[in-house]
Coordinates of N, CA and C in Angstrom, one line a residue:
X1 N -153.1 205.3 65.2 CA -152.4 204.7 64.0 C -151.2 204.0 64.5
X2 N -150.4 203.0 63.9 CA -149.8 201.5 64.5 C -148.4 202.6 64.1
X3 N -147.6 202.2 64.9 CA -145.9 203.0 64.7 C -145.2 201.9 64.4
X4 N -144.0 202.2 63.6 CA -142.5 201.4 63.3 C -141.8 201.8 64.1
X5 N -141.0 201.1 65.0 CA -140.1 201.8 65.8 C -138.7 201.1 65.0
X6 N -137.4 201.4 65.2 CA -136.2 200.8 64.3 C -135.6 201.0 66.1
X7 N -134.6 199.9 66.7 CA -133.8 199.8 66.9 C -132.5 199.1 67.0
X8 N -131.4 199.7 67.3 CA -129.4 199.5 66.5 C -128.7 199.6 68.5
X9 N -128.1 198.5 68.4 CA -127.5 198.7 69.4 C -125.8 198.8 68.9
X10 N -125.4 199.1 67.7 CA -124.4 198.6 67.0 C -123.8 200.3 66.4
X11 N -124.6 201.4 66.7 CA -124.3 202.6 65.7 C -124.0 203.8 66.5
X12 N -123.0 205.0 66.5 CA -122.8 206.1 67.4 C -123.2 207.7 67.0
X13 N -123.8 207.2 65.7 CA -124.4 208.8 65.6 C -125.8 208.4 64.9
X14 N -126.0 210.2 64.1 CA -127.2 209.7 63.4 C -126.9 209.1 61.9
X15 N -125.9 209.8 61.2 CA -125.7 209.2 59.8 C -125.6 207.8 60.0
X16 N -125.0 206.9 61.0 CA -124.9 205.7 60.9 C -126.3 204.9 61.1
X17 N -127.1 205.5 61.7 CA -128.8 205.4 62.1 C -129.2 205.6 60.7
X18 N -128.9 206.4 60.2 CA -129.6 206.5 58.6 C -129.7 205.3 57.8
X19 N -128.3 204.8 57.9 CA -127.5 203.6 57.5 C -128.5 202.4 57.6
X20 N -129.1 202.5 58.7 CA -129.4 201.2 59.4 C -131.4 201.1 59.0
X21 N -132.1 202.7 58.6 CA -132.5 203.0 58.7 C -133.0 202.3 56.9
X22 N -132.5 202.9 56.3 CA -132.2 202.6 54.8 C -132.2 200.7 54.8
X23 N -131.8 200.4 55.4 CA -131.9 198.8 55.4 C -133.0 197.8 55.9
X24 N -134.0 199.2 56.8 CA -135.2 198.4 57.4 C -136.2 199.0 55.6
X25 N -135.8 200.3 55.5 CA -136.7 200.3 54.4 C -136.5 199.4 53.0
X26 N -135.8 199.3 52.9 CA -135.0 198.2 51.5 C -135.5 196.9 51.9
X27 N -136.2 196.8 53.4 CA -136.9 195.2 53.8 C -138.4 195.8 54.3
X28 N -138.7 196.2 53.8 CA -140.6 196.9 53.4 C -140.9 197.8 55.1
X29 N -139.9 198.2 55.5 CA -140.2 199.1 56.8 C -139.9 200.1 57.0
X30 N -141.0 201.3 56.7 CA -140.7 202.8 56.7 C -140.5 203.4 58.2
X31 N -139.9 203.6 58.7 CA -139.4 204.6 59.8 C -139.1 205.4 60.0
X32 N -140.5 206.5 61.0 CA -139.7 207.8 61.1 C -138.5 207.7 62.2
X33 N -137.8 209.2 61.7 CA -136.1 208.8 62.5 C -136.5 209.5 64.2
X34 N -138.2 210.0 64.4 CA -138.1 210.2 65.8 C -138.6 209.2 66.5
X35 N -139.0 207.9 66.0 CA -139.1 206.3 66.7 C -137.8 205.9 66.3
X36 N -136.6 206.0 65.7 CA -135.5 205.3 65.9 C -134.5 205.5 66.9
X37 N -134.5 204.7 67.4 CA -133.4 204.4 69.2 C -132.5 203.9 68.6
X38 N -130.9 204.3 69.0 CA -129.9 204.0 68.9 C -128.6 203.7 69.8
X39 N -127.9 203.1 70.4 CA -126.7 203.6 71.2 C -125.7 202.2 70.6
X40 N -124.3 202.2 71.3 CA -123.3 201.7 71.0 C -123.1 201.0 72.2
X41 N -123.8 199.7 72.6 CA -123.2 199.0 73.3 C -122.9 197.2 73.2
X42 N -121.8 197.0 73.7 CA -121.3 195.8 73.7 C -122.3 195.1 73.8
X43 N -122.3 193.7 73.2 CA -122.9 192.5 73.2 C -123.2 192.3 75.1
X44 N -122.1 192.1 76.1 CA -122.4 191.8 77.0 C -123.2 192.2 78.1
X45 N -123.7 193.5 77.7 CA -124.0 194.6 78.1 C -125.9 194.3 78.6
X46 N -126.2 193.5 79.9 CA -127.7 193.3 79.5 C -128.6 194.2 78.8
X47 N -130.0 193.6 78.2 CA -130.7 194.5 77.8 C -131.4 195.7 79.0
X48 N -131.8 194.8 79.8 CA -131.8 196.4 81.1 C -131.6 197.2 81.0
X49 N -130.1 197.2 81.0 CA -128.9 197.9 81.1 C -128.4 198.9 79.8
X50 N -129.6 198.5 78.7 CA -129.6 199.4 77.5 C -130.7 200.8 77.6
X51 N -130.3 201.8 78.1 CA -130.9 202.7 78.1 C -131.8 202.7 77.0
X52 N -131.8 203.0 75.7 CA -132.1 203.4 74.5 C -133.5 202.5 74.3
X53 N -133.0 200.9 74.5 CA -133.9 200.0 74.2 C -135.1 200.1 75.3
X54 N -134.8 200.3 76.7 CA -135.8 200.4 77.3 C -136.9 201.9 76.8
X55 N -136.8 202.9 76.9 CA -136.9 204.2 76.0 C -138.1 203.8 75.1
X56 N -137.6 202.5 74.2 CA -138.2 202.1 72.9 C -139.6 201.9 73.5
X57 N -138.9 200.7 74.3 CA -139.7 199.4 74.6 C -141.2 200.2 75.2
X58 N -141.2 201.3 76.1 CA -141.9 201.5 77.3 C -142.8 202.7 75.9
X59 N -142.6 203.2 74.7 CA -143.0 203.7 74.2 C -144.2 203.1 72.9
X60 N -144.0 201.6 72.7 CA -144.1 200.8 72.1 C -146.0 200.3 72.6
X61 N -146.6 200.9 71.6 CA -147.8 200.0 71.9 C -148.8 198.9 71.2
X62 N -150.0 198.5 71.4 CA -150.6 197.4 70.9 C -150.8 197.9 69.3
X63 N -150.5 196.5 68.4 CA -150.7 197.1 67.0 C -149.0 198.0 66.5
X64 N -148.4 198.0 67.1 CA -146.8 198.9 66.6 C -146.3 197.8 65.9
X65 N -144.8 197.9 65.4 CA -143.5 196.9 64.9 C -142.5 197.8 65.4
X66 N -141.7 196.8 65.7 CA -140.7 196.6 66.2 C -139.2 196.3 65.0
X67 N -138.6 196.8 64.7 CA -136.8 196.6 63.9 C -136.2 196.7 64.4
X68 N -135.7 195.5 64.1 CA -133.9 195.2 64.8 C -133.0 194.4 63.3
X69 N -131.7 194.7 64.3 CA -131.2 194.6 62.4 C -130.7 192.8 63.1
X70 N -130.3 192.9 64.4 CA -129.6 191.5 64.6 C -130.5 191.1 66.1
X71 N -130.0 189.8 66.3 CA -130.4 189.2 67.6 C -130.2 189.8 68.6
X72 N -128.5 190.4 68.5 CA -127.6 190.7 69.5 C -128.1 192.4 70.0
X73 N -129.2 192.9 69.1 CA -129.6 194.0 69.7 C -131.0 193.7 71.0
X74 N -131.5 192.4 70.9 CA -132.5 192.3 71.6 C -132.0 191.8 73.4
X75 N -130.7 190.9 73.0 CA -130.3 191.1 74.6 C -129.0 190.4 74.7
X76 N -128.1 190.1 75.8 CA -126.6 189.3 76.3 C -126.4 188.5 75.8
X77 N -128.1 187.4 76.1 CA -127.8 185.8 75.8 C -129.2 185.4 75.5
X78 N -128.9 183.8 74.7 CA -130.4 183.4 73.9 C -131.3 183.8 74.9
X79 N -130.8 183.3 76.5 CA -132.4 183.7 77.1 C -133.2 185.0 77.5
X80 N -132.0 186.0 77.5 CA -132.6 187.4 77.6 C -133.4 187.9 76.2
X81 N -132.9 187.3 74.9 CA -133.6 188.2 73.8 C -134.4 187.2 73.5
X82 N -135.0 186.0 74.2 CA -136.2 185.3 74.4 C -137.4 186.3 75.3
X83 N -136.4 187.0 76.5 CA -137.1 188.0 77.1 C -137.9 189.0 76.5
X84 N -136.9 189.4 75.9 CA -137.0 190.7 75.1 C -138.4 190.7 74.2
X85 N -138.3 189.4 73.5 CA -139.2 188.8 72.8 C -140.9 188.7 73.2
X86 N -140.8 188.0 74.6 CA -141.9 187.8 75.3 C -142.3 189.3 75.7
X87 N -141.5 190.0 75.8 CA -142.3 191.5 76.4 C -142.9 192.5 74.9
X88 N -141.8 192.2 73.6 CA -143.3 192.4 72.8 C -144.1 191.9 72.5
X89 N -143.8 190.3 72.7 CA -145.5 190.0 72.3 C -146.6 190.2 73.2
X90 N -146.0 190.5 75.0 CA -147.1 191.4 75.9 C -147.5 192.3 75.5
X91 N -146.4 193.0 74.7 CA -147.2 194.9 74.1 C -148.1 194.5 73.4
X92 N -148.1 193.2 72.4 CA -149.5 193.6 71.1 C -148.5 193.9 69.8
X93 N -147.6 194.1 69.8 CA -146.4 194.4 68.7 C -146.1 193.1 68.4
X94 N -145.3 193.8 66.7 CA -145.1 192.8 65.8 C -143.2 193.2 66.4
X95 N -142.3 191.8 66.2 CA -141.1 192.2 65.9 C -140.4 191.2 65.1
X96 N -139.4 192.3 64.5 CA -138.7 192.0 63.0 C -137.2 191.8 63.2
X97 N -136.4 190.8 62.9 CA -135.2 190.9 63.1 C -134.8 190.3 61.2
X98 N -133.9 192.1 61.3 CA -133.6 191.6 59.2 C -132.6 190.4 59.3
X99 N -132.1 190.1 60.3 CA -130.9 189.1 60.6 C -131.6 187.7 59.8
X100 N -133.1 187.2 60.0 CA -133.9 186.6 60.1 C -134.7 186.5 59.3
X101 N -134.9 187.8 58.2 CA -135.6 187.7 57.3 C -137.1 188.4 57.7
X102 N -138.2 187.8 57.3 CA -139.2 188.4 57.6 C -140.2 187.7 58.1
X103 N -139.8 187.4 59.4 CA -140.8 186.7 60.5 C -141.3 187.4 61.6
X104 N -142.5 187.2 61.8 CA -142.8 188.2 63.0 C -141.9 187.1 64.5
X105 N -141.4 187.7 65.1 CA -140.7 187.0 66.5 C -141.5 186.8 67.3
X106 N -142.5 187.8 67.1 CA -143.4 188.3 68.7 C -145.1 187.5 68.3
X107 N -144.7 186.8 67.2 CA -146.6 186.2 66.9 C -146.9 185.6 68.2
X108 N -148.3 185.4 68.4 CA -149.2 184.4 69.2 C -148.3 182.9 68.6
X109 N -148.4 182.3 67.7 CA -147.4 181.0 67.4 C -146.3 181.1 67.1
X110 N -145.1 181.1 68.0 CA -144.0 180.9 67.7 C -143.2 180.4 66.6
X111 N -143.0 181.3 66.0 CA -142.0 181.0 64.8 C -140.8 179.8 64.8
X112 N -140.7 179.3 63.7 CA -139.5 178.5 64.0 C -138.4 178.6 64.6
X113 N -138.3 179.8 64.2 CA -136.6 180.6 65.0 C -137.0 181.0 66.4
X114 N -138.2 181.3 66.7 CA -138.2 181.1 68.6 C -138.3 179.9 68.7
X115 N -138.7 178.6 68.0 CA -138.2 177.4 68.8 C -136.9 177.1 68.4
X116 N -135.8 177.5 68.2 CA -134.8 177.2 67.6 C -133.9 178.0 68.9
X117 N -134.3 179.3 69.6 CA -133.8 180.0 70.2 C -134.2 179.3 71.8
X118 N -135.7 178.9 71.7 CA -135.6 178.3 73.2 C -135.2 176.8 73.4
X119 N -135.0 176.2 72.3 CA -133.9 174.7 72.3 C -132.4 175.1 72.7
X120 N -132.0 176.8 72.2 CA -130.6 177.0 72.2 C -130.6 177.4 73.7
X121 N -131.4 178.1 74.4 CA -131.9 178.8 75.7 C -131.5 177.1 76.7
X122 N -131.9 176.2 76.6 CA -132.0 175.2 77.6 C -130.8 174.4 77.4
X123 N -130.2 174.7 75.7 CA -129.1 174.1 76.0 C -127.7 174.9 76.8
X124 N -127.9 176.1 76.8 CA -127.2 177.0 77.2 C -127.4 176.5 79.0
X125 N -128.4 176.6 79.5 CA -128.9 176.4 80.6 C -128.0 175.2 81.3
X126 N -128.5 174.2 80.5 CA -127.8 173.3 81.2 C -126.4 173.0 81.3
X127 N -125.8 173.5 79.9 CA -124.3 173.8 80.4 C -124.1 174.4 81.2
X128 N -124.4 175.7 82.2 CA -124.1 176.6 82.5 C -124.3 175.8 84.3
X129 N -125.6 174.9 84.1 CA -125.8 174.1 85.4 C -124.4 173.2 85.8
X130 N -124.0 172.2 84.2 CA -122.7 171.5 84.1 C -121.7 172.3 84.7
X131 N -121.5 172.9 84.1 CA -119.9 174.0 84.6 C -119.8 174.6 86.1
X132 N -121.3 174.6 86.5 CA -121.3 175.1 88.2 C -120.9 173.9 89.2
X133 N -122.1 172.6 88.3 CA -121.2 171.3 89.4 C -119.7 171.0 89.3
X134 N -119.6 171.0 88.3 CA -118.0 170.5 88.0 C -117.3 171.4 88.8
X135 N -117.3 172.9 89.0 CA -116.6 173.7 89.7 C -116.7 173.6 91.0
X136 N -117.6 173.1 91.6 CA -118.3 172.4 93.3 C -117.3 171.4 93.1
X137 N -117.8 170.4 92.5 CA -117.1 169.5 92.5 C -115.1 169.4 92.7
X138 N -114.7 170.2 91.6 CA -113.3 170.6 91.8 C -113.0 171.6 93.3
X139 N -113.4 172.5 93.6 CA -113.4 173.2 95.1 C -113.4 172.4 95.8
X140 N -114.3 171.3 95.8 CA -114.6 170.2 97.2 C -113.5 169.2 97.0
X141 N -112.7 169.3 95.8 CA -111.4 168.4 95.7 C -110.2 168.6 96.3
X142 N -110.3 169.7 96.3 CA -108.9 170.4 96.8 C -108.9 171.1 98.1
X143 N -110.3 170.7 98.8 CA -110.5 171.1 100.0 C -111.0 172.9 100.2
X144 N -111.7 173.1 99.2 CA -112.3 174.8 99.1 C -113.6 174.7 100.1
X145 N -113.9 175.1 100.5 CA -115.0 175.3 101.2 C -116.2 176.1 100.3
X146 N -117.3 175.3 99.5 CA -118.3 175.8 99.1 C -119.6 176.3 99.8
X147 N -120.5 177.0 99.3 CA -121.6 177.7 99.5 C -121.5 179.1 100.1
X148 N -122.3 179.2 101.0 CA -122.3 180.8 101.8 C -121.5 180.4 102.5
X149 N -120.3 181.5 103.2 CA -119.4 181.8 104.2 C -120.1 181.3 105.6
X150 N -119.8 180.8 106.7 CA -120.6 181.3 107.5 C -120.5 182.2 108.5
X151 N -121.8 183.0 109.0 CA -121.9 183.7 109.2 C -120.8 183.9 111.0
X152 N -120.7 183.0 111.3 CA -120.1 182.9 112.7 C -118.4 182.6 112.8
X153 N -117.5 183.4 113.3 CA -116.3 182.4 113.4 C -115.9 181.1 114.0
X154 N -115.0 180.3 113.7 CA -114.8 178.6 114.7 C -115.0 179.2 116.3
X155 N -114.9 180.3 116.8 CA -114.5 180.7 118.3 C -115.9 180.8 118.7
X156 N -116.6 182.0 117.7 CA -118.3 182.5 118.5 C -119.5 181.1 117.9
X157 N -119.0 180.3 117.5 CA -119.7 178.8 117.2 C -119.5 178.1 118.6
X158 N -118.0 177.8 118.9 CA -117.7 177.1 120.0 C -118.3 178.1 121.4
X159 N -118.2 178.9 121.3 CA -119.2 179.8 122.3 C -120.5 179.6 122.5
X160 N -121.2 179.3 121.4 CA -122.7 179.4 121.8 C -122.8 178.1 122.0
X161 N -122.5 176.8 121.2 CA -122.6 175.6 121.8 C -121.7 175.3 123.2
X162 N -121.3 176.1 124.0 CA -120.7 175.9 124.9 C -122.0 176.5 126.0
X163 N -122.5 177.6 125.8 CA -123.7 178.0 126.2 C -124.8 177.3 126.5
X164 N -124.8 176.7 125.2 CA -126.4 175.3 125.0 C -125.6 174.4 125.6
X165 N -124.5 174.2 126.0 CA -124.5 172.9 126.8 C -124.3 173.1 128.6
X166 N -124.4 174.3 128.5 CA -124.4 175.0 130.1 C -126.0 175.1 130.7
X167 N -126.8 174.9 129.4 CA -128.6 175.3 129.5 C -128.8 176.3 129.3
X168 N -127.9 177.0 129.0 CA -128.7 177.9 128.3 C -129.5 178.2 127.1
X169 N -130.7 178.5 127.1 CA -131.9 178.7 125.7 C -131.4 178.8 124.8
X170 N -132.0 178.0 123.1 CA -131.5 178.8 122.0 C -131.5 180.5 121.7
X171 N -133.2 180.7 122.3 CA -133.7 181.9 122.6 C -132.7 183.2 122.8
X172 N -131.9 182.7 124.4 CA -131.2 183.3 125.3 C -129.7 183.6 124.2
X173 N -129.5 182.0 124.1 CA -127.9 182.4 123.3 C -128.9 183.4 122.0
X174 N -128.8 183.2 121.4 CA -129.3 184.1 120.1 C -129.4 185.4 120.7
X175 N -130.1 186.0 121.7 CA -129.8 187.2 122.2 C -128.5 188.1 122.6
X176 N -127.8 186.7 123.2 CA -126.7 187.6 123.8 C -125.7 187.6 122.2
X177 N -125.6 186.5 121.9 CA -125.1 186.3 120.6 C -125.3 187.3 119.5
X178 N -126.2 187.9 119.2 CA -127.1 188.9 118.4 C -127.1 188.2 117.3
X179 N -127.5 187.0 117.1 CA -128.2 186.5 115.9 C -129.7 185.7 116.2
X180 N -129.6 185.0 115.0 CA -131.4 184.4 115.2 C -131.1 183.1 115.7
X181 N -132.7 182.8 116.3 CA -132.7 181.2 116.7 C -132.2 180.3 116.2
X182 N -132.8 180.2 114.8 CA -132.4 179.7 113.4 C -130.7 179.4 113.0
X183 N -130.4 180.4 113.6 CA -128.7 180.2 113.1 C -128.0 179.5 114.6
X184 N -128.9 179.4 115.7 CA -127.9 178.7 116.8 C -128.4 177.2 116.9
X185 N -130.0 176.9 116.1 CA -130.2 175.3 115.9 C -129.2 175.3 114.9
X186 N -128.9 175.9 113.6 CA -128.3 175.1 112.6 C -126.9 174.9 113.2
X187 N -126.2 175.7 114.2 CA -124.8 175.5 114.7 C -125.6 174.4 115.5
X188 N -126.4 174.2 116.4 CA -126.4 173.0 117.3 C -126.3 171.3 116.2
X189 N -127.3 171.8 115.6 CA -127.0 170.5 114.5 C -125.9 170.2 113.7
X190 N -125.2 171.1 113.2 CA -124.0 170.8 112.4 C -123.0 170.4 113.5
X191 N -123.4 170.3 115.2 CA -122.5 169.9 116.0 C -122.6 168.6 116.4
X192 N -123.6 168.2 116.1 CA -124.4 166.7 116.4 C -125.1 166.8 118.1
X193 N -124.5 167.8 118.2 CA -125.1 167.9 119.5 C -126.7 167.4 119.6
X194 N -127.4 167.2 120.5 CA -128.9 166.7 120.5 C -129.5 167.5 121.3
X195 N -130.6 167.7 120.6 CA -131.7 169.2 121.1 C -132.1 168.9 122.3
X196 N -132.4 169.5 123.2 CA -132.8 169.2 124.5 C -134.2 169.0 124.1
X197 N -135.2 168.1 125.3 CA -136.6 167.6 124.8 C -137.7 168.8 124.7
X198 N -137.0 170.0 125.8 CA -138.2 171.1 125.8 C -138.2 172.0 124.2
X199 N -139.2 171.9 123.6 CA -139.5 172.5 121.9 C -139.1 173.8 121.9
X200 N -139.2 174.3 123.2 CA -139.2 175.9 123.5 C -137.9 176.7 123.6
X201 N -136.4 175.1 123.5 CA -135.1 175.9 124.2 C -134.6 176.7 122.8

């Protein structure tokens, strides 16, 4: 037989669960209080990272419903409670957000408010792409050195290409070096230095 599950990421006991409880029924959703999950965590708090909801989620099967009172219980940001979203409509569950009224979230056709959420999802996206160049961009202004650190100091750099220019193997340097081949071509190239003709050094 299909379950109501109710979950509050917004409440610290059970009287306030009752609270919340009383409001899925007052929107046509009876819930027993041992499928209601509860805890008290911050908005920034990923859904992962929600004990209670995972609990739910993993208990949740084909044919159940799903309550939530707000967005902000299903995850961080538009794109995680897009996540959230997609993993019940994998269960076979229905999900209800009262925030929303009474749309299933989790249908086979996407409700308006999940296209409204994955428009908000991409625009979020690409600002977040904007704000990364601009901050490359400002670091590379002021002479910050972006990407990965490298792994070598200016001294054990000038060492190995001092090596490769004695003939010795990439192979060889990488050994005595204790790093990979890989990292003594990309020092030979970032040197302009020119590979010797044998494929093998």
């Amino acid at each position: 037989m299909p379950s109501t599950f109710i979950y509050s990421n917004r409440v610290r006991n059970p009287e306030a669960m009752e609270a919340e409880l009383h409001l899925a029924y007052r929107a046509g959703h009876t819930v027993d209080l041992r499928r209601a999950f509860w805890e008290h965590q911050p908005p920034s708090v990923t859904s992962m990272d929600r004990p209670r909801l995972q609990a739910m989620l993993r208990q949740v099967r084909h044919g159940d419903t799903v309550v939530v009172m707000a967005l902000r219980c299903l995850g961080s940001t538009v794109a995680e409670t897009l996540d959230t979203i997609g993993r019940v409509r994998q269960l076979g569950a229905a999900l209800y957000c009262l925030q929303l009224g009474q749309v299933n979230l989790a249908s086979a056709t996407p409700p308006q408010a999940v296209k409204v959420l994955r428009a908000a999802a991409t625009l979020e996206g690409a600002r977040r792409s904007a704000r990364i160049r601009e901050s490359l961009a400002a670091a590379k202004a002021v002479g910050h050195p972006v990407g990965r650190p490298p792994k070598h100091t200016a001294e054990q750099r000038a060492a190995i290409l001092q090596a490769l220019q004695a003939g010795e193997s990439v192979s060889a340097a990488a050994r005595r070096f204790h790093t990979t081949r890989q990292t003594v071509m990309r020092i030979r190239a970032g040197s302009g230095a020119p590979a010797p003709e044998d494929s093998k050094a």
